[in-house]
Amino acid sequence: MLTAIWPTQWSRQQRSNATLVSALVLMVLALSLLGWALSFLPEPIGNNAQAFSEGARTTLWLTLVSGAVGIVLGTAAALARTARFIGLRWVAGFYIWVIRGTPLLVQILFVYFALPVLVPGANLPDFAAAAVALGLNVGAYNAEAIRAGLLAVPRGQTEAARALGLSRTYVFFDVVFPQAFKISLPPLVSNFVALLKDSSLAYAIGVVELTNVGNRIQSATFQPIATLTTVAVTYLLLTTLVTQVSNAIEHRFDVEGRVK
Amino acid sequence: MSTGNHYIVVDRVCKSFGAHQVLKEVSTAFNTGEVTVIIGASGSGKSTLLRAINRLEPHDSGTITIGGAQVTDDERSLQRQRSEVGMVFQQFNLFGHMSVLDNVTLAPRRIRRTPRAQANQKAMALLRRVGMQDHALKYPWQLSGGQQQRVAIARALAMEPKVMLFDEPTSALDPEMVQEVLDVMRELARGGMTMIVVTHEMGFAREVADRVMFFDQGRIAHDAPPADFFSNPANDRIRAFIGRMSG
């Protein structure tokens, strides 16, 4: 835990900021130095270090883009699911039902191959198609995580805020959302880490991300152990850094000091 | 009754939860500067009336007017009315993710657009009034129930309401913390605040109220000054209730 290494006299915010900054710096460093570090390894890794490094960058980039789409979609769908207007609840329910009930691989293939047929002109390049499919997918799971957070905020909080004369917008942004977000954060992080790994399915439509790179080198060199281990360790490195970032955020929201 | 200083007028208000009718054609009026204590058994409708006044529980029929304006679902007038009617809850309902100071300043900063420095200054004055000035930077979870309730009173006062509603403010408190909250309320009443208090504290009713109202099965069964009400119970149900509560 990065949050635990700072001087104990630092405030919760200082420790959280320090963790956030160092985790982000580490992430940038890891990505920029990955190629260099791998180049010291023997064949078949050393001579393909650049390809691995570019694959890792594509994986992270794909995850960040679809993760951002997923947060926006998830928040919107969670709000729609809890809305007073039944039409909105129905649309959000349908979206979550379809996405959670079908395999991610099918969704990726669908966006890449079937969407251009259904909607003429929607010819997405492989990376964009993967980002859209992954974003739609993680959005549905995020929606349920955020909805759980929204429902966990006691009714009395809304009532007290409304009784003060605050508008619905302020009640949501000042009172409900901050408390709901804190509750939703751990499952959202799980979704994000899962997304990072699930982005490997973009391999199916030819996105040159980490898994794709590893598999190509593996089949060209007939050295599965070295190549796939490198792939796995790189994923582990990325997910570890992502978890540090989320720990820092969780620490910041933890006014009650309950996160150990 | 004259309509001169009636601030809140309740006229034939009905409210049902499913098949259960909680308020049955309740009519009354609350005057400026008056402290009304509402007592009655659980489920008799007293909290529901309080919650109907600021529309946390919309009534089914009848009318409620505050300062001449009807309480309806119209968002704009509702927000204005709510900021003129302070409410204190049984469960305090402080915002758990905000410091005591931020709890008190949130509404003035958002609704009146009071600058933060000015809002803080005013909040500190209110916190001093309820004896919580030393806890301004703490979070609600660090406070006892009585302290939380005093902060909740300061939070409601921050909007400078014309009337304060108290919904069983001491019912969730340990016995030794009840007094500190009642003291603050007593001080408010002495300052001339219009108050409607739902409570089981008979001593408070006797001492502070201008008027005691007894709710029974969704109706106002009796409404009298405290001296009258307690020394001369109108019927056996009231006598029995006072006996149970004071026992």
XYZ file of C-alpha atoms in Angstrom:
507
model
C 0.000 0.000 0.000
C 1.546 3.257 -1.117
C -0.723 5.242 1.212
C 1.034 3.725 4.233
C 4.581 4.828 3.454
C 4.187 8.537 4.178
C 5.097 10.202 7.496
C 2.332 9.631 10.041
C 2.117 13.317 10.915
C 0.934 14.099 7.378
C -2.764 14.799 7.024
C -5.080 12.405 5.225
C -5.199 14.784 2.239
C -1.436 15.128 2.040
C -0.969 11.374 2.108
C -3.683 10.918 -0.488
C -2.159 13.546 -2.777
C 1.329 12.117 -2.373
C 0.065 8.652 -3.250
C -1.886 9.896 -6.230
C 1.043 11.836 -7.656
C 3.567 9.091 -7.086
C 1.317 6.382 -8.520
C 0.736 8.460 -11.652
C 4.457 9.227 -11.976
C 5.231 5.538 -11.522
C 2.704 4.675 -14.196
C 4.230 7.083 -16.717
C 7.724 5.896 -15.791
C 6.745 2.246 -16.070
C 5.291 2.770 -19.528
C 8.169 4.850 -20.826
C 10.857 2.607 -19.356
C 9.185 -0.732 -20.095
C 10.748 -1.042 -23.546
C 14.145 -0.091 -22.224
C 13.942 -2.534 -19.297
C 12.721 -5.426 -21.447
C 15.521 -4.852 -23.973
C 18.016 -6.247 -21.435
C 16.229 -9.585 -21.375
C 17.398 -12.459 -23.601
C 15.606 -13.491 -26.764
C 12.747 -13.564 -27.651
C 11.872 -10.723 -25.255
C 14.857 -8.401 -25.636
C 14.687 -8.104 -29.402
C 10.895 -7.544 -29.250
C 10.981 -5.115 -26.309
C 9.683 -2.228 -28.394
C 6.644 -4.239 -29.560
C 5.789 -5.234 -25.979
C 6.082 -1.670 -24.810
C 3.837 -0.369 -27.592
C 1.325 -3.126 -26.847
C 1.242 -2.174 -23.170
C 0.701 1.467 -24.093
C -2.180 0.535 -26.411
C -3.715 -1.589 -23.672
C -3.552 1.215 -21.127
C -4.809 3.807 -23.587
C -7.706 1.563 -24.610
C -8.544 1.030 -20.936
C -8.431 4.744 -20.111
C -10.634 5.740 -23.055
C -13.235 3.031 -22.496
C -13.006 3.528 -18.718
C -13.881 7.216 -19.137
C -16.776 6.330 -21.463
C -17.862 3.718 -18.932
C -17.927 6.144 -16.001
C -20.054 8.655 -17.911
C -22.384 5.956 -19.239
C -22.543 4.210 -15.888
C -23.461 7.387 -14.008
C -26.087 8.267 -16.607
C -27.566 4.760 -16.552
C -27.574 4.623 -12.754
C -29.414 7.946 -12.606
C -31.856 6.778 -15.261
C -32.438 3.550 -13.353
C -33.387 5.521 -10.238
C -35.297 8.263 -12.097
C -38.940 9.089 -11.420
C -39.796 8.879 -15.131
C -40.576 5.257 -16.020
C -39.374 5.600 -19.629
C -35.853 6.385 -18.437
C -35.877 3.486 -15.987
C -36.963 1.192 -18.782
C -34.246 2.306 -21.234
C -31.509 1.953 -18.613
C -32.845 -1.422 -17.505
C -32.848 -2.647 -21.089
C -29.271 -1.487 -21.671
C -27.987 -3.188 -18.530
C -29.946 -6.347 -19.278
C -28.559 -6.676 -22.833
C -24.948 -5.879 -21.960
C -24.736 -8.096 -18.911
C -26.516 -10.922 -20.661
C -24.208 -11.201 -23.671
C -20.497 -12.039 -23.916
C -18.059 -9.137 -24.221
C -16.373 -10.846 -27.174
C -19.687 -10.881 -29.042
C -20.163 -7.205 -28.250
C -16.728 -6.313 -29.611
C -17.306 -8.334 -32.779
C -20.767 -6.797 -33.124
C -19.549 -3.195 -32.944
C -16.739 -3.907 -35.404
C -18.521 -6.091 -37.956
C -22.304 -5.731 -37.536
C -22.650 -2.044 -36.694
C -21.406 -0.799 -40.116
C -24.046 -3.000 -41.755
C -26.830 -1.766 -39.484
C -25.811 1.877 -39.552
C -24.241 2.753 -42.903
C -21.220 4.952 -42.383
C -20.493 3.659 -38.850
C -17.258 2.091 -40.009
C -15.130 2.360 -36.929
C -11.406 1.616 -37.016
C -10.428 -1.360 -34.831
C -9.249 0.701 -31.858
C -12.370 2.910 -31.802
C -14.680 -0.096 -32.174
C -12.979 -1.819 -29.255
C -13.167 1.362 -27.130
C -16.897 1.739 -27.863
C -17.679 -1.906 -27.080
C -15.569 -1.950 -23.907
C -17.021 1.384 -22.779
C -20.582 0.136 -23.315
C -19.744 -3.032 -21.451
C -18.094 -1.527 -18.394
C -20.776 1.201 -18.333
C -23.462 -1.386 -17.603
C -21.498 -2.839 -14.688
C -20.588 0.635 -13.404
C -24.269 1.577 -13.522
C -25.111 -1.120 -11.007
C -22.166 -0.205 -8.766
C -23.172 3.460 -8.791
C -26.842 2.614 -8.302
C -25.928 0.558 -5.238
C -24.076 3.608 -3.898
C -26.992 5.944 -4.609
C -29.426 3.619 -2.847
C -27.108 3.226 0.145
C -27.232 6.936 0.980
C -29.872 7.164 3.724
C -33.140 8.900 2.833
C -32.677 11.226 5.780
C -29.718 12.849 3.995
C -31.883 13.851 1.041
C -34.716 14.924 3.324
C -32.449 17.110 5.447
C -30.987 18.741 2.350
C -34.394 19.300 0.741
C -35.753 20.667 4.037
C -33.035 23.341 3.968
C -34.503 24.549 0.663
C -31.712 23.221 -1.558
C -32.654 22.489 -5.171
C -32.553 18.926 -6.487
C -29.309 19.684 -8.338
C -27.515 20.820 -5.186
C -28.965 17.971 -3.169
C -27.500 15.573 -5.713
C -24.063 17.139 -6.223
C -23.398 18.312 -2.662
C -25.032 15.629 -0.560
C -25.975 12.430 -2.394
C -23.263 11.961 -5.013
C -20.181 12.420 -2.780
C -21.513 9.843 -0.340
C -22.678 7.469 -3.076
C -19.350 7.737 -4.902
C -17.446 6.734 -1.795
C -19.588 3.602 -1.465
C -19.327 2.817 -5.182
C -15.568 3.286 -5.399
C -14.384 -0.246 -4.499
C -16.691 -1.984 -7.019
C -15.845 0.676 -9.631
C -12.156 -0.094 -9.162
C -12.862 -3.798 -9.571
C -14.662 -3.003 -12.808
C -11.743 -0.881 -13.979
C -9.183 -3.572 -13.235
C -11.404 -6.122 -14.979
C -11.635 -3.738 -17.928
C -7.863 -3.500 -18.150
C -7.671 -7.262 -18.506
C -10.778 -7.602 -20.675
C -9.280 -5.136 -23.142
C -7.226 -8.139 -24.295
C -10.347 -9.309 -26.162
C -9.798 -6.424 -28.594
C -7.223 -8.824 -29.991
C -10.111 -10.532 -31.812
C -10.633 -7.567 -34.152
C -6.940 -6.989 -34.678
C -6.083 -4.252 -32.187
C -2.362 -4.555 -31.533
C -2.525 -4.511 -27.757
C -0.435 -6.388 -25.226
C -2.000 -9.837 -25.575
C -1.960 -9.622 -29.343
C 1.733 -8.699 -29.337
C 2.560 -11.552 -26.975
C 0.669 -14.089 -29.008
C 2.248 -13.006 -32.274
C 5.755 -13.287 -30.846
C 4.891 -16.574 -29.188
C 3.734 -18.132 -32.420
C 6.679 -16.736 -34.367
C 9.351 -17.860 -31.887
C 7.750 -21.001 -30.420
C 8.668 -19.723 -26.943
C 5.322 -19.532 -25.151
C 6.649 -19.511 -21.575
C 8.874 -16.454 -21.914
C 6.482 -14.410 -24.029
C 3.262 -15.148 -22.138
C 4.989 -14.644 -18.776
C 6.158 -11.229 -19.965
C 2.587 -10.420 -21.009
C 1.165 -11.542 -17.672
C 3.769 -9.671 -15.610
C 3.126 -6.501 -17.612
C -0.627 -6.765 -16.891
C 0.164 -7.304 -13.226
C 2.337 -4.202 -13.199
C -0.419 -2.114 -14.786
C -3.198 -3.378 -12.482
C -1.004 -2.820 -9.413
C -0.421 0.797 -10.369
C -4.117 1.338 -11.141
C -5.010 -0.044 -7.712
C -2.606 2.402 -6.050
C -4.338 5.324 -7.739
C -7.732 4.114 -6.572
C -6.459 3.532 -3.027
C -5.354 7.148 -2.926
C -8.801 8.299 -4.023
C -10.490 6.052 -1.495
C -8.195 7.400 1.209
C -9.162 10.957 0.350
C -12.890 10.283 0.755
C -12.398 8.335 3.966
C -13.340 11.058 6.469
C -14.249 8.468 9.069
C -10.877 6.730 8.960
C -12.500 3.364 8.281
C -10.242 2.221 5.458
C -7.362 0.338 6.984
C -59.438 32.595 15.921
C -58.280 35.774 14.260
C -56.272 35.436 11.094
C -54.028 38.361 12.072
C -50.748 36.617 12.898
C -51.475 33.113 11.672
C -48.250 32.173 9.996
C -49.023 28.576 9.110
C -52.624 27.612 8.429
C -53.616 23.966 8.092
C -57.070 23.423 6.634
C -58.830 20.040 6.480
C -55.641 18.151 5.678
C -55.917 14.422 4.994
C -53.139 11.930 4.426
C -53.202 8.170 3.999
C -50.447 5.592 3.751
C -52.156 2.853 1.749
C -55.379 1.973 3.541
C -54.256 3.611 6.778
C -55.464 7.175 7.182
C -52.881 9.044 9.248
C -54.361 12.551 9.136
C -58.136 13.005 9.176
C -59.275 16.501 8.176
C -56.793 18.225 10.452
C -57.326 21.980 10.755
C -55.338 24.379 12.891
C -53.163 27.465 12.717
C -49.766 28.340 14.140
C -49.049 31.916 15.119
C -45.865 33.921 14.870
C -43.861 33.821 18.079
C -45.809 30.893 19.473
C -44.310 27.649 20.759
C -46.616 24.722 20.052
C -45.848 21.314 21.474
C -47.550 18.374 19.802
C -47.862 15.180 21.798
C -49.649 11.901 21.233
C -49.049 8.183 20.832
C -46.803 6.843 18.055
C -48.687 6.624 14.793
C -51.208 9.275 15.800
C -50.124 11.510 12.903
C -48.151 14.209 14.695
C -44.881 13.699 12.771
C -46.807 13.369 9.524
C -48.370 16.796 10.046
C -44.924 18.275 10.640
C -43.565 16.597 7.516
C -46.577 17.753 5.489
C -45.874 21.372 6.434
C -42.590 21.339 4.497
C -43.846 18.769 2.043
C -41.491 15.936 2.870
C -44.797 14.029 2.982
C -47.275 15.537 0.477
C -50.812 15.579 1.841
C -53.705 14.060 -0.121
C -56.334 16.780 0.331
C -56.922 20.023 2.176
C -54.534 22.977 2.137
C -51.526 24.163 4.065
C -50.425 27.783 3.717
C -47.220 29.307 4.998
C -47.243 33.093 5.225
C -50.251 33.155 2.892
C -48.718 30.960 0.155
C -49.990 27.431 -0.400
C -47.641 24.492 0.009
C -47.619 22.714 -3.360
C -45.204 20.793 -5.557
C -44.144 23.966 -7.367
C -40.369 23.687 -7.038
C -39.594 27.394 -6.806
C -42.100 28.339 -4.108
C -41.381 25.097 -2.268
C -37.675 25.916 -2.047
C -38.458 29.404 -0.781
C -40.904 28.064 1.804
C -38.487 25.399 2.964
C -35.730 27.926 3.480
C -38.122 29.868 5.719
C -39.069 26.759 7.676
C -36.219 25.098 9.569
C -36.499 21.409 10.353
C -34.752 19.278 12.963
C -35.032 15.500 12.683
C -35.097 12.680 15.180
C -32.034 11.096 13.550
C -30.160 14.444 13.190
C -29.343 13.691 9.524
C -26.109 15.669 9.476
C -24.214 15.310 6.208
C -21.646 12.668 7.120
C -19.032 13.628 4.541
C -18.870 17.273 5.635
C -17.336 18.952 8.658
C -19.619 20.583 11.214
C -18.821 23.988 9.730
C -19.624 22.862 6.174
C -22.889 21.314 7.359
C -23.957 24.705 8.672
C -22.717 26.811 5.750
C -23.911 24.643 2.845
C -27.435 26.055 2.515
C -26.555 29.776 2.861
C -23.659 29.379 0.432
C -25.760 27.596 -2.171
C -29.120 29.310 -1.765
C -28.177 32.817 -0.684
C -24.778 32.735 -2.452
C -23.151 33.951 0.753
C -19.356 34.092 0.284
C -17.558 31.346 2.194
C -15.755 33.652 4.653
C -18.968 35.407 5.589
C -20.914 32.138 5.835
C -18.204 30.681 8.085
C -18.324 33.699 10.341
C -22.085 33.431 10.703
C -21.900 29.686 11.207
C -19.386 30.149 14.017
C -21.771 32.561 15.716
C -24.555 29.976 15.452
C -22.285 27.206 16.695
C -21.382 29.372 19.682
C -25.082 29.796 20.346
C -25.554 26.018 20.560
C -22.259 25.536 22.410
C -20.501 23.727 19.565
C -17.904 26.319 18.515
C -14.992 24.091 19.603
C -16.120 21.293 17.308
C -16.454 23.241 14.057
C -13.801 21.274 12.186
C -14.899 17.838 13.378
C -16.993 15.415 11.360
C -20.418 14.226 12.549
C -19.165 10.729 13.426
C -16.814 12.270 15.997
C -19.709 13.814 17.939
C -22.171 12.439 20.474
C -25.870 12.339 19.621
C -26.628 15.440 21.645
C -23.805 17.338 19.977
C -24.966 16.232 16.530
C -28.480 17.416 17.279
C -27.198 20.812 18.423
C -25.263 21.134 15.159
C -28.433 20.158 13.286
C -30.260 23.002 15.026
C -27.486 25.430 14.049
C -27.673 24.147 10.474
C -31.420 24.817 10.338
C -30.944 28.277 11.881
C -28.342 29.224 9.261
C -31.107 29.982 6.766
C -32.705 32.375 9.304
C -36.039 30.570 9.233
C -39.205 32.197 10.495
C -40.375 28.993 12.107
C -38.605 25.870 13.364
C -40.092 22.386 13.203
C -38.745 19.793 15.625
C -39.610 16.163 14.882
C -38.949 14.266 18.128
C -35.526 15.926 18.494
C -34.557 14.069 21.670
C -36.097 10.637 21.038
C -32.893 9.100 19.649
C -30.684 10.467 22.434
C -29.261 8.866 25.547
C -31.012 10.297 28.622
C -28.004 12.335 29.753
C -27.897 14.170 26.417
C -31.546 15.148 26.289
C -31.097 18.203 28.497
C -28.357 19.849 26.429
C -30.655 19.785 23.385
C -33.695 20.952 25.330
C -31.604 23.811 26.752
C -30.822 25.024 23.250
C -34.505 24.795 22.307
C -35.526 26.631 25.458
C -33.081 29.394 24.575
C -34.575 29.613 21.068
C -38.105 29.874 22.460
C -37.004 32.613 24.846
C -35.628 34.508 21.846
C -39.105 34.594 20.320
C -38.695 31.902 17.658
C -41.909 30.391 16.331
C -41.636 26.691 17.062
C -43.662 23.542 16.455
C -42.249 20.692 18.497
C -43.287 17.053 18.334
C -41.945 15.474 21.493
C -42.525 13.143 24.407
C -40.809 15.503 26.857
C -43.684 16.500 29.120
C -41.477 18.729 31.271
C -40.469 20.760 28.219
C -44.120 21.081 27.164
C -45.177 22.257 30.610
C -42.400 24.789 30.890
C -41.850 26.190 27.407
C -45.015 25.676 25.360
C -47.614 28.351 24.784
C -49.925 25.675 23.574
C -50.101 21.892 23.820
C -51.798 19.893 21.132
C -52.804 16.265 21.653
C -53.013 14.033 18.590
C -55.148 10.935 18.703
C -55.827 8.648 15.733
C -55.179 11.281 13.081
C -57.114 14.086 14.734
C -56.283 16.942 17.062
C -58.137 15.672 20.107
C -57.266 18.578 22.354
C -55.543 21.933 22.080
C -54.976 24.020 25.203
C -52.414 26.116 27.087
C -50.079 23.835 29.084
C -51.389 24.812 32.516
C -54.883 23.828 31.467
C -53.787 20.822 29.508
C -51.844 19.145 32.305
C -53.792 20.128 35.399
C -57.143 19.557 33.849
C -56.959 16.756 31.221
C -59.888 16.922 28.811
C -60.583 13.195 28.782
C -59.377 9.822 30.034
C -57.189 9.084 27.026
C -55.222 12.258 27.621
C -55.055 11.573 31.351
C -53.738 8.078 30.674
C -51.210 9.375 28.151
C -49.854 12.036 30.496
C -49.653 9.438 33.240
C -47.622 7.067 31.039
C -45.280 9.767 29.810
C -44.593 11.394 33.152
C -44.214 8.066 34.943
